Coordinates of C-alpha atoms and ligand atoms in Angstrom, one line a residue:
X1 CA 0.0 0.0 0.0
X2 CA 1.3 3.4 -0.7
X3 CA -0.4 6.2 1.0
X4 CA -0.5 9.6 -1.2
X5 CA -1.3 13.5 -0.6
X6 CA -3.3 13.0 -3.8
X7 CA -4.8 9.7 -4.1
X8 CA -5.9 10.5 -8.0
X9 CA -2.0 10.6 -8.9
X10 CA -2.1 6.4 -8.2
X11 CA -3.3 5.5 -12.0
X12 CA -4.1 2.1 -13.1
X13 CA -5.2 3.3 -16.6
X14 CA -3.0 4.0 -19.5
X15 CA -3.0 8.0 -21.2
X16 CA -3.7 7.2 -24.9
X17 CA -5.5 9.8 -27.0
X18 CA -6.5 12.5 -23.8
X19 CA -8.6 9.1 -22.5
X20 CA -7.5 7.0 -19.9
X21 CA -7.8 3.5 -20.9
X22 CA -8.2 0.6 -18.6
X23 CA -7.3 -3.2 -19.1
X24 CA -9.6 -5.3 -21.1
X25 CA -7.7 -8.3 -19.8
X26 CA -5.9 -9.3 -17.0
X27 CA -4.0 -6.0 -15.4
X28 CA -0.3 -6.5 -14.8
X29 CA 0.2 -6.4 -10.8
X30 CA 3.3 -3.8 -9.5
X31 CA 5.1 -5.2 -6.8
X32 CA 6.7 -3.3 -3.8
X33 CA 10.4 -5.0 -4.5
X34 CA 11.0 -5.0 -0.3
X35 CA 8.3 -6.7 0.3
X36 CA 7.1 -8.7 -2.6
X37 CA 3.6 -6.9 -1.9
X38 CA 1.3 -4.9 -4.6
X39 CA 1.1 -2.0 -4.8
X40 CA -1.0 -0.8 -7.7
X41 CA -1.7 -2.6 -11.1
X42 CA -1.9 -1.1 -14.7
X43 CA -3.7 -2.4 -17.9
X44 CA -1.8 -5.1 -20.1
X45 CA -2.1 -3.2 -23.6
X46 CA -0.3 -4.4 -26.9
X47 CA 0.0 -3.5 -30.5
X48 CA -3.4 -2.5 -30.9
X49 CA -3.3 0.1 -28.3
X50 CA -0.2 1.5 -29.1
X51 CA -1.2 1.9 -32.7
X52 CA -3.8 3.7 -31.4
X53 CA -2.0 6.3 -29.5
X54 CA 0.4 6.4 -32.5
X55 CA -2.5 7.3 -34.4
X56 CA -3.0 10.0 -32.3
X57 CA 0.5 10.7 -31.8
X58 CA 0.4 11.8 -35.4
X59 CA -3.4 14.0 -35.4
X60 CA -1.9 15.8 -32.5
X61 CA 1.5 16.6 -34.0
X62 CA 0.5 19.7 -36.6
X63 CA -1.3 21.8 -34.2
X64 CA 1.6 21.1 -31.6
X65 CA 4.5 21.9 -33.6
X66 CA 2.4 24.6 -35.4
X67 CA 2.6 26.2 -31.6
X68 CA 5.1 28.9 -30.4
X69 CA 8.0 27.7 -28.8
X70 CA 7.3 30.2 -26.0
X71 CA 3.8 28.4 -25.8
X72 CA 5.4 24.8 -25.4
X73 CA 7.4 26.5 -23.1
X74 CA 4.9 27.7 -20.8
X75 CA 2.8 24.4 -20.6
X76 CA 6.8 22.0 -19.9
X77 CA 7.0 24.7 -17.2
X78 CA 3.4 24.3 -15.4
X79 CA 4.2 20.8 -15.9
X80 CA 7.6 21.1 -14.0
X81 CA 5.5 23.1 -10.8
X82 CA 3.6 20.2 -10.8
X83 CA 6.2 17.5 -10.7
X84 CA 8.0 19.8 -7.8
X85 CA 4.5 20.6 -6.3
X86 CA 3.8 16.6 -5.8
X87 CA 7.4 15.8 -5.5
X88 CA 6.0 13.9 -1.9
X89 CA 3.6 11.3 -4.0
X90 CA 5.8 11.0 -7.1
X91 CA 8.9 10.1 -4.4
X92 CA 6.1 8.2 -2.7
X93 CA 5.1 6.1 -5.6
X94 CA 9.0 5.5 -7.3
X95 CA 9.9 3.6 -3.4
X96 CA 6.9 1.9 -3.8
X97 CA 7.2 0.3 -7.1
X98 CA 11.2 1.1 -7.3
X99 CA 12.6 0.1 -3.9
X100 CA 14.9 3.1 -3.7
X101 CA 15.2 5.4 -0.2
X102 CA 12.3 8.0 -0.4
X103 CA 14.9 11.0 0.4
X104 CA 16.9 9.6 -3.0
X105 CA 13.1 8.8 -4.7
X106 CA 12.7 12.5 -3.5
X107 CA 15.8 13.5 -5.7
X108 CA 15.1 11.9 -8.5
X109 CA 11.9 13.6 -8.7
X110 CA 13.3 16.7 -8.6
X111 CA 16.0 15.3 -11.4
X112 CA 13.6 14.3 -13.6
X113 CA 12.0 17.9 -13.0
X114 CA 15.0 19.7 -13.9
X115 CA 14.4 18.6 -17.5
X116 CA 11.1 19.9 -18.0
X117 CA 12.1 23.1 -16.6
X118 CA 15.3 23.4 -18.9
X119 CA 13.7 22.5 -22.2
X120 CA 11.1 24.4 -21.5
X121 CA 13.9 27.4 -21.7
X122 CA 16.0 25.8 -24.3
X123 CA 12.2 25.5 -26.4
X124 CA 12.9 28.9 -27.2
X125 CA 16.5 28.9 -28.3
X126 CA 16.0 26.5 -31.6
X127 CA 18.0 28.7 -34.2
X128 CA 18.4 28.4 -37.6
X129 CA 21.2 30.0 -39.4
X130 CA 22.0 31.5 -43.0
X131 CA 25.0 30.9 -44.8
X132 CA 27.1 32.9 -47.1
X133 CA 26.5 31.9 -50.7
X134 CA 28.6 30.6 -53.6
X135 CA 26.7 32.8 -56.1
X136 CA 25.4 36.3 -55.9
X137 CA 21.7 35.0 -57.1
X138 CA 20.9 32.4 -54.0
X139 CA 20.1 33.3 -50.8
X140 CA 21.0 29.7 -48.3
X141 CA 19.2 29.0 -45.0
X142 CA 18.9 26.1 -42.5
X143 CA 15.6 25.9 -39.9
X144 CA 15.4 23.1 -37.8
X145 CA 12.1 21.2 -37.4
X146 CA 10.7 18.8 -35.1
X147 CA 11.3 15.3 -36.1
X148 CA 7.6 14.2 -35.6
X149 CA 5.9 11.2 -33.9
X150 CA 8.4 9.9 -31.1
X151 CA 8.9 6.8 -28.9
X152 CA 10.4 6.0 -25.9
X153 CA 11.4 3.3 -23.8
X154 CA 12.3 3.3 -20.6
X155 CA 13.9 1.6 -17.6
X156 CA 12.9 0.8 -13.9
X157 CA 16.0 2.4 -12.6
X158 CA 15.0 5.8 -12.9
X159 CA 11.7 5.6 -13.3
X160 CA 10.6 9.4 -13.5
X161 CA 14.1 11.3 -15.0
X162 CA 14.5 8.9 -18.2
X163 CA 10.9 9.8 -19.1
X164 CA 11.4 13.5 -18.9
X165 CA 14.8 13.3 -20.3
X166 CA 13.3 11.8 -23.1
X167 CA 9.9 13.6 -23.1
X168 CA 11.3 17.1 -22.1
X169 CA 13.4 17.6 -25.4
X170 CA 10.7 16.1 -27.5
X171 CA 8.1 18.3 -26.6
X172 CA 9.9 21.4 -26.5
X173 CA 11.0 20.4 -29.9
X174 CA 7.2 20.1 -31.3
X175 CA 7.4 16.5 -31.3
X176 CA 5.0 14.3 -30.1
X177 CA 5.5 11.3 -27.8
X178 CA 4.1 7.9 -26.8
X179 CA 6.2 6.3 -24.0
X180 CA 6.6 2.5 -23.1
X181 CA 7.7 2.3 -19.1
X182 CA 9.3 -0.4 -17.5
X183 CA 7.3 -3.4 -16.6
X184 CA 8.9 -2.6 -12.8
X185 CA 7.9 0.9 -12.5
X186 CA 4.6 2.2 -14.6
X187 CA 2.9 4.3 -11.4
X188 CA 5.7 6.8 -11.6
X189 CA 5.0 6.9 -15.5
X190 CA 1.4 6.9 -15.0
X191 CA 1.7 9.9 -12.9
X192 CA 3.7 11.9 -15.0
X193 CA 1.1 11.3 -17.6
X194 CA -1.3 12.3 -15.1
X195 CA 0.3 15.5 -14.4
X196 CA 1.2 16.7 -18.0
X197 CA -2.4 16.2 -18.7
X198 CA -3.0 19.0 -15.7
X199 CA -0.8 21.0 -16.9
X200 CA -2.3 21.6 -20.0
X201 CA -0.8 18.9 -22.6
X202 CA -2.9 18.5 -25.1
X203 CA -4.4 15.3 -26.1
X204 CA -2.0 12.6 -27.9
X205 CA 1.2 15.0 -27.3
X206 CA 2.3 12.9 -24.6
X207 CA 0.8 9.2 -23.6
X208 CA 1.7 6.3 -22.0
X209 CA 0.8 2.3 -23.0
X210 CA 1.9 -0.1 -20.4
X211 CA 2.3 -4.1 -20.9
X212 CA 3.3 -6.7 -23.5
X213 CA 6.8 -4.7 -23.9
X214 CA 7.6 -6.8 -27.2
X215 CA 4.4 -6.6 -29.1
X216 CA 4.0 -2.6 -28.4
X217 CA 7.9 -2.2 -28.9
X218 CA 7.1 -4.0 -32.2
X219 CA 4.2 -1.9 -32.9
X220 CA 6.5 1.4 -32.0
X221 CA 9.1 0.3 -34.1
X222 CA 7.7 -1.1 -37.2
X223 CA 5.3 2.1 -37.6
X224 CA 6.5 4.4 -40.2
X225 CA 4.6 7.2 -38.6
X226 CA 7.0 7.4 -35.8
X227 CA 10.4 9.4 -37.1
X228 CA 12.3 8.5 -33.7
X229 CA 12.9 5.6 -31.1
X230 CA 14.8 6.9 -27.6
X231 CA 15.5 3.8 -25.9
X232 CA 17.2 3.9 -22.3
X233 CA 18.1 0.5 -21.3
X234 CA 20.3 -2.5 -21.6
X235 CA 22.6 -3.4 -24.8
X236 CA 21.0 -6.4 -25.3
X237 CA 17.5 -5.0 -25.5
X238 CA 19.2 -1.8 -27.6
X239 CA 20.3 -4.0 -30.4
X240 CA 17.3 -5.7 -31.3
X241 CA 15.7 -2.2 -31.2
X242 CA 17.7 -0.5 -33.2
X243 CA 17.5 -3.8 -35.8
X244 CA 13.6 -3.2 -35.5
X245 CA 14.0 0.5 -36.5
X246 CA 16.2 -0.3 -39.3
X247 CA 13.9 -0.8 -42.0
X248 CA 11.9 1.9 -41.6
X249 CA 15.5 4.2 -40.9
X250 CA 14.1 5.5 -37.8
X251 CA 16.2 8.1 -35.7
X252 CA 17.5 6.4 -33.2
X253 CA 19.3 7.6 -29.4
X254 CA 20.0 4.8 -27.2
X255 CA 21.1 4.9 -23.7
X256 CA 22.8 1.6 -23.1
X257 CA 24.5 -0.2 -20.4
X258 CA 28.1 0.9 -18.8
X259 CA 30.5 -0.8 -16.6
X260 CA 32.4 2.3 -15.3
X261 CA 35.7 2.1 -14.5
X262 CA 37.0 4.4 -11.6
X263 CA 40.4 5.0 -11.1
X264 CA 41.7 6.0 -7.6
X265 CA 45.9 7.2 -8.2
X266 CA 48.8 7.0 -5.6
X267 CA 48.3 10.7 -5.2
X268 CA 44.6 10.7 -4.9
X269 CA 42.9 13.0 -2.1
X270 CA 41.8 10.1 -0.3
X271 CA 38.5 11.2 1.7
X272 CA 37.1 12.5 -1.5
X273 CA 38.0 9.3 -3.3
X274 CA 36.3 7.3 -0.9
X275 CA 33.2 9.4 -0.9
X276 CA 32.9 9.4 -4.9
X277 CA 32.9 5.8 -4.3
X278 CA 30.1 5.3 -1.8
X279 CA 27.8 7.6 -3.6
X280 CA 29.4 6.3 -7.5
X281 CA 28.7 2.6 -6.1
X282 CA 26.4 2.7 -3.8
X283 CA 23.6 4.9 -5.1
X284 CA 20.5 3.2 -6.1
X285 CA 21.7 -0.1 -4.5
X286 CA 24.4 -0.1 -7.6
X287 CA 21.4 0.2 -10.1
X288 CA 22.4 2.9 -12.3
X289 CA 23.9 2.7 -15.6
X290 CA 27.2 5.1 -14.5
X291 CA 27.3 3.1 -11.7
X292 CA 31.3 2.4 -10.9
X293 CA 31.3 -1.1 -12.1
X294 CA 35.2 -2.0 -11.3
X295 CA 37.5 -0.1 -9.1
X296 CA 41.0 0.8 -10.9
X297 CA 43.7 1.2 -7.6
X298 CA 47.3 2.1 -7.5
X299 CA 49.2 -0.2 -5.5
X300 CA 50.6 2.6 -3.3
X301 CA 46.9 3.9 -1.7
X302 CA 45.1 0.3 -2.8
X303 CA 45.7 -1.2 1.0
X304 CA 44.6 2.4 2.6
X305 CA 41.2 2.8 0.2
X306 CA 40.6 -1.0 0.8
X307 CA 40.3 -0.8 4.3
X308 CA 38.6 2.9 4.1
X309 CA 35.9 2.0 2.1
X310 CA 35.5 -1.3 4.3
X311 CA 34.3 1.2 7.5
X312 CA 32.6 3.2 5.1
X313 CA 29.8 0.1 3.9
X314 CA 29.7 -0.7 7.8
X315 CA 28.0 2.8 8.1
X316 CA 25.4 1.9 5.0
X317 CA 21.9 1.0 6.5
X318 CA 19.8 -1.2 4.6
X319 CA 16.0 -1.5 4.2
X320 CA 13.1 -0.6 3.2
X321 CA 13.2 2.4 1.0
X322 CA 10.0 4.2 3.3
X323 CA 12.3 3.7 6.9
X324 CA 13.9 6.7 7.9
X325 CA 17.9 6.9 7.8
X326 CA 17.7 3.7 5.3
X327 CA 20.3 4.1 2.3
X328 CA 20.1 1.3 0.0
X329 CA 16.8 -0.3 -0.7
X330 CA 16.1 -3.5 -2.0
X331 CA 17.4 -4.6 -5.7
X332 CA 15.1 -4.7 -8.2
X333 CA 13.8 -8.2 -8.6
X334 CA 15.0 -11.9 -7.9
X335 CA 16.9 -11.7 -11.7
X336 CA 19.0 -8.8 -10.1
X337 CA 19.6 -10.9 -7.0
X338 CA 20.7 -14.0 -9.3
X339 CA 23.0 -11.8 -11.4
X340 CA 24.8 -10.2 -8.5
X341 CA 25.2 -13.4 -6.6
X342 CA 26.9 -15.5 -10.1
X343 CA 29.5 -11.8 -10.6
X344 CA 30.2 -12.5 -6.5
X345 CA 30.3 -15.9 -7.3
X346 CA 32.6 -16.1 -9.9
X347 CA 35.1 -13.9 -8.7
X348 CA 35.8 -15.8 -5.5
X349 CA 36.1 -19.2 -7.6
X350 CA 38.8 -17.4 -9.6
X351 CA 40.3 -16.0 -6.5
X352 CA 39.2 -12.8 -5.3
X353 CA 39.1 -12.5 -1.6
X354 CA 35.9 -10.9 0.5
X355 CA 36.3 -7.8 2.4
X356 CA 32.7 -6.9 2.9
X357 CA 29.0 -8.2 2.1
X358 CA 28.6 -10.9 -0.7
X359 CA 25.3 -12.3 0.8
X360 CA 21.8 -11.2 1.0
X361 CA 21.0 -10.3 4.5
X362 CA 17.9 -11.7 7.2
X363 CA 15.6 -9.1 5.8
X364 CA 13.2 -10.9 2.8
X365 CA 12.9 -9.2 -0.3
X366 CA 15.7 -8.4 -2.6
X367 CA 18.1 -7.0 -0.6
X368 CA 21.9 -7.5 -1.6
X369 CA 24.7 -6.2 1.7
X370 CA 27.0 -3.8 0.2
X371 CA 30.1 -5.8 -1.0
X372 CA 33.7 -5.3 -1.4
X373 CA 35.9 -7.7 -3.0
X374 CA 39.8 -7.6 -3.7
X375 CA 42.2 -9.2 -5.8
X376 CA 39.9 -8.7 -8.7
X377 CA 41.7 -9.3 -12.0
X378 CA 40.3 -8.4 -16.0
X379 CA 39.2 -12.1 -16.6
X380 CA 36.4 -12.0 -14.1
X381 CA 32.9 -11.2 -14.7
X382 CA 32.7 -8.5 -12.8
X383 CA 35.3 -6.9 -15.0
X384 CA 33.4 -7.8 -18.5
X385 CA 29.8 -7.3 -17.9
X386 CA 27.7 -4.9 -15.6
X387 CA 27.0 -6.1 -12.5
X388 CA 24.2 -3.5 -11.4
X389 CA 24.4 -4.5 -8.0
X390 CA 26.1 -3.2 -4.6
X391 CA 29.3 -4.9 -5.2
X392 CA 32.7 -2.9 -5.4
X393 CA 35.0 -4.9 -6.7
X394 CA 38.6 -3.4 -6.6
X395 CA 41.7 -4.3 -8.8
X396 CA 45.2 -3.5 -8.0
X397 CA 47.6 -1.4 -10.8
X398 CA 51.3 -0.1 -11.3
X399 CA 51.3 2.4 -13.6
X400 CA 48.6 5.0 -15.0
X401 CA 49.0 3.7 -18.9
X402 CA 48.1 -0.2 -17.0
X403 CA 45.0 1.8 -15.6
X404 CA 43.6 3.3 -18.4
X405 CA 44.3 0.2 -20.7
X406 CA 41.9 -1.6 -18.4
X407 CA 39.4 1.0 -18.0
X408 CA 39.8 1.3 -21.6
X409 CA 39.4 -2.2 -22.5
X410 CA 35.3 -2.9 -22.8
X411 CA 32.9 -2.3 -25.1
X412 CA 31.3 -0.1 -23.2
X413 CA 32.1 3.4 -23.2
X414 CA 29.3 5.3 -20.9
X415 CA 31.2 7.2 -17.6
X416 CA 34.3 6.4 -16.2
X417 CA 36.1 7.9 -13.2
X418 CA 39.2 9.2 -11.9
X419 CA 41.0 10.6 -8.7
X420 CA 44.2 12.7 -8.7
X421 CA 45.7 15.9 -7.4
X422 CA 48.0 16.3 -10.3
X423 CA 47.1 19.3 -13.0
X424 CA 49.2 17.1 -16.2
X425 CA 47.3 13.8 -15.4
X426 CA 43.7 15.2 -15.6
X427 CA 44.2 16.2 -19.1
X428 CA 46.4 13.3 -19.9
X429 CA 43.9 10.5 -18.3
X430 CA 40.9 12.4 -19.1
X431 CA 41.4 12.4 -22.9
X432 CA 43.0 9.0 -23.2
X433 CA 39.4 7.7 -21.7
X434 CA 37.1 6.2 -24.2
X435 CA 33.7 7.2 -22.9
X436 CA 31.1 9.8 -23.2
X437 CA 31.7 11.3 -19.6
X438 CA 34.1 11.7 -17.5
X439 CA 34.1 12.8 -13.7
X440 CA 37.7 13.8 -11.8
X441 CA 37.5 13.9 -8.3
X442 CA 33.5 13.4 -8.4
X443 CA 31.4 10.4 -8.5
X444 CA 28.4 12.3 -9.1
X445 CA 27.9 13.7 -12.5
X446 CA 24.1 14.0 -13.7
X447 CA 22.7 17.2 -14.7
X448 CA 19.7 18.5 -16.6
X449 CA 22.8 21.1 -17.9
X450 CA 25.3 18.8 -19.1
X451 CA 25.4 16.0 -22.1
X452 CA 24.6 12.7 -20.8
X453 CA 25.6 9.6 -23.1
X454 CA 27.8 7.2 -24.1
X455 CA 30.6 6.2 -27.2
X456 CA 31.0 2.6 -28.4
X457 CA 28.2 -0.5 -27.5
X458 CA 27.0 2.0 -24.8
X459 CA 24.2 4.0 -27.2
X460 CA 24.3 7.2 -29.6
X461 CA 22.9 10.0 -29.1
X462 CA 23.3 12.4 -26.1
X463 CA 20.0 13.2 -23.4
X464 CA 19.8 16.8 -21.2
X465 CA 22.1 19.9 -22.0
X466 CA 21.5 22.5 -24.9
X467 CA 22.6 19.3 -27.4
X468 CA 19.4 17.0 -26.5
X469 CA 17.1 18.6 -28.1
X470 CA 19.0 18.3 -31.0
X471 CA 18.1 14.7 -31.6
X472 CA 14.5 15.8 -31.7
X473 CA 15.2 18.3 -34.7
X474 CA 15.8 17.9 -38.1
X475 CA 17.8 20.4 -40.2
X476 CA 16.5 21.5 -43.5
X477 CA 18.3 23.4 -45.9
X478 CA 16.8 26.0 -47.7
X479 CA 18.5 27.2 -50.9
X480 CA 16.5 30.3 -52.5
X481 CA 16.9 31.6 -56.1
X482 CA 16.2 36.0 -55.8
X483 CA 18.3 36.7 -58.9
Ligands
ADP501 P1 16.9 -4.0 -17.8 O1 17.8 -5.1 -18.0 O2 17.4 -2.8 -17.1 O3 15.5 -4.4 -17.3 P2 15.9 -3.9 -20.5 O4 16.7 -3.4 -21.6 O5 15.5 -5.3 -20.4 O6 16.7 -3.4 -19.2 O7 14.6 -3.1 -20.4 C1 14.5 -1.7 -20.6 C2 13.1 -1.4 -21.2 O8 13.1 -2.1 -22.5 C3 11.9 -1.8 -20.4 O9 10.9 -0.8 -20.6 C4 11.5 -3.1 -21.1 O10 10.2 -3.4 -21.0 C5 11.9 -2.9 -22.5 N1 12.1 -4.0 -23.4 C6 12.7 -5.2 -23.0 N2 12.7 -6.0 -24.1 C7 12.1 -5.4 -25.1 C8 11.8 -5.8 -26.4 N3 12.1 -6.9 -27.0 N4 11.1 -4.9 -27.2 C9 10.7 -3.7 -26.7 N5 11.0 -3.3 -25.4 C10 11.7 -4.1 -24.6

């Protein structure tokens, strides 16, 4: 049971078409992931529902993009007040459904927030631009126009912020947009939905289908009404998207999976290093795509962060995401629970020791203790694949070009890491990284102001800053004969 300030945001209807739209079949049941209990259901829709809203996706689009920027604008920004305004239920909900601590719930609501507020100010700032031309007779312009009928689909993880990182841009753009939640987490997107509709969205601009994730991913993807797919989730599922979309040469920006390396040097300021690791690690139970995913240390500090970092879990409190002073919630489901368990797992058969954690502790649910394992070496799983889960595993190094060889050697190229207090090695070490961002001497780098995505098998395409709204424009060149 969740208890909410405003009992109408808990939906179990989907937004398609200004109508809410209930389950003809059996609802899908939304499970409290600390408890195992329900906490709200929503309809099990497929292909012929989200054809539907596509179909409306596409009716609403001319009189949206025919709209000011300044109007868009106006109605992402009433929609942000609201999200702030019932930041308490949408925080509420997101533990609920989610599992994470309400305080960090409470952040991410204010997160995903910050991007309706920014591209409602970045709506306005869509230039064009002219250029000089070759022959005295032509004038040359480019304008940039909204894509047109968008989809997204999104993960459990962050259950409010990737829909408005997604929805944000598209909107202020003139796009329209029909989202597919996670199967995990569709109250959150429900109220969203719920909220843009009070904040004067008009019908079809922005709606939300829950259930059979292939057959409406199918339906999403095999339209040629919709222009755009935005997909924020694993590599796997990103691949067989982006195969989906190629035969009807959709625009694609994917947000895929990471395995962050993060890099602590012999002359590293040690308290911060240890603090961008608890909150790099530890946040969201380990659940976040720029999650640090292996621990790069230089043998000189390795034995002194080790031990640090040990005392530092021992502080961690586990629980429920609704008890007060909790910090890590429960993981997401038993699959996360399996996954985490086989990385542990493996790396002790192969020799890793245990300094912390590595078992799921007397409490039911999904709840994983925060782990710390050394001795961790390249041919583990825990160095190949993303382990999404409150485990820190920590490899030893020599030198700085060993370091970022390692870090550098994964498909994946989302955020890495690094700590050191010398001016030449930033620049050095931050260039020689192959990944989209980089954070020295943070672990936290998410903002609605900065360009979030990856290079390599990690996605295309970058979300938030004055470039995501970009990928919901397309530039047409205007060549004009006055001679
Ligand atoms: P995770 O491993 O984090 O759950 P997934 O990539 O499996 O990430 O899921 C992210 C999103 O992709 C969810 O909304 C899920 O429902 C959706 N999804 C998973 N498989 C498919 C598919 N075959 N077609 C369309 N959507 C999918």
């Amino acid at each position: 049971m969740v208890t909410l300030k405003d009992p109408t945001l808990l939906r179990s209807a989907c937004l398609i078409d200004g109508e809410w739209v209930g389950s003809t079949g059996r609802p899908i049941q939304v499970a409290d992931p600390a408890t195992g209990h329900t906490v709200g259901q929503v309809p099990d829709l497929g292909a012929t529902e989200a054809e539907a809203a596509i179909a409306a996706a596409a009716r609403a689009l001319p009189a949206w993009s025919a709209r000011t920027a300044r109007d868009r604008g106006a109605i992402l920004r009433r929609w942000f007040d609201l999200a702030v305004a019932n930041a308490d239920d949408l925080a509420a909900l997101m533990t609920a459904e989610q599992g994470k601590p309400l305080a960090e719930a409470r952040g991410e609501v204010l997160y995903a927030a910050s991007f309706l507020e920014w591209f409602a100010e970045e709506a306005r700032r869509i230039y064009g631009e002219t250029i000089p031309a070759p022959t005295a007779d032509k004038r040359l312009l480019v304008i940039r126009q909204p894509v047109g009928v968008c989809a997204a689909i999104t993960p459990w993880n962050f259950p409010a912020a990737m829909i408005t990182r997604k929805a944000a841009p598209a909107l202020a753009a003139g796009c329209t947009m029909i989202v597919k939640p996670a199967e995990q987490t569709p109250l959150t997107a429900l109220a969203l939905a719920a909220l843009a509709e009070r904040a004067g969205v008009p019908s079809g601009v922005f709606q939300v289908v829950t259930g059979d994730a292939r057959a409406i991913g199918g339906a999403l993807t095999a339209s040629d009404v919709v222009r755009k797919l935005s997909f924020t989730g694993s590599t796997e599922v990103g691949r067989i998207l982006m195969a989906q979309c190629a035969p009807t040469i959709k625009k694609l920006s994917l947000e895929l999976g990471g395995n962050a390396p993060f890099i602590v040097f012999d002359d590293a300021d040690l308290d911060a290093a240890i603090e961008g690791a608890l909150v790099s690690k530890y946040r969201n139970a380990g659940q976040t795509c720029v999650c640090a995913n292996r621990l790069y240390v230089q043998s000189g500090i390795h034995d002194a962060f080790a031990s640090r970092l040990a005392e530092a879990v021992r502080t961690i409190k586990l629980g429920p995401g609704t008890e007060p002073g909790v910090t890590i919630g429960p993981l997401i489901d038993a699959d996360a629970i399996r996954k985490v368990e086989s990385h542990v797992a493996d790396a002790l058969a192969h020799g890793a020791t245990l300094v912390a954690g590595g078992r799921q502790p007397p409490l039911g649910g999904n709840f994983y203790e925060p782990t710390i394992l050394t001795g961790v070496t390249q041919a583990m799983k825990v160095a190949r694949e993303e382990t999404f889960g409150p485990v820190a595993p920590l490899f030893r190094f020599e030198t700085e070009e060993e370091a970022v060889a390692m870090a550098n050697d994964t498909e994946f190229g989302l955020a890495a890491y690094f700590y050191t207090e010398n001016a030449r090695r930033v620049w050095r070490v931050a260039e020689a990284l192959e990944y989209g961002m980089v954070g020295h001497n943070t672990g936290l780098i998410s903002t609605e102001v900065a360009p979030f995505g990856g290079i390599k098998q990690s996605g295309l395409g970058r979300e938030g800053s004055r470039h995501g709204i970009e990928d919901y424009l397309e530039i047409k060149y205007l060549c004009s004969a006055v001679g």
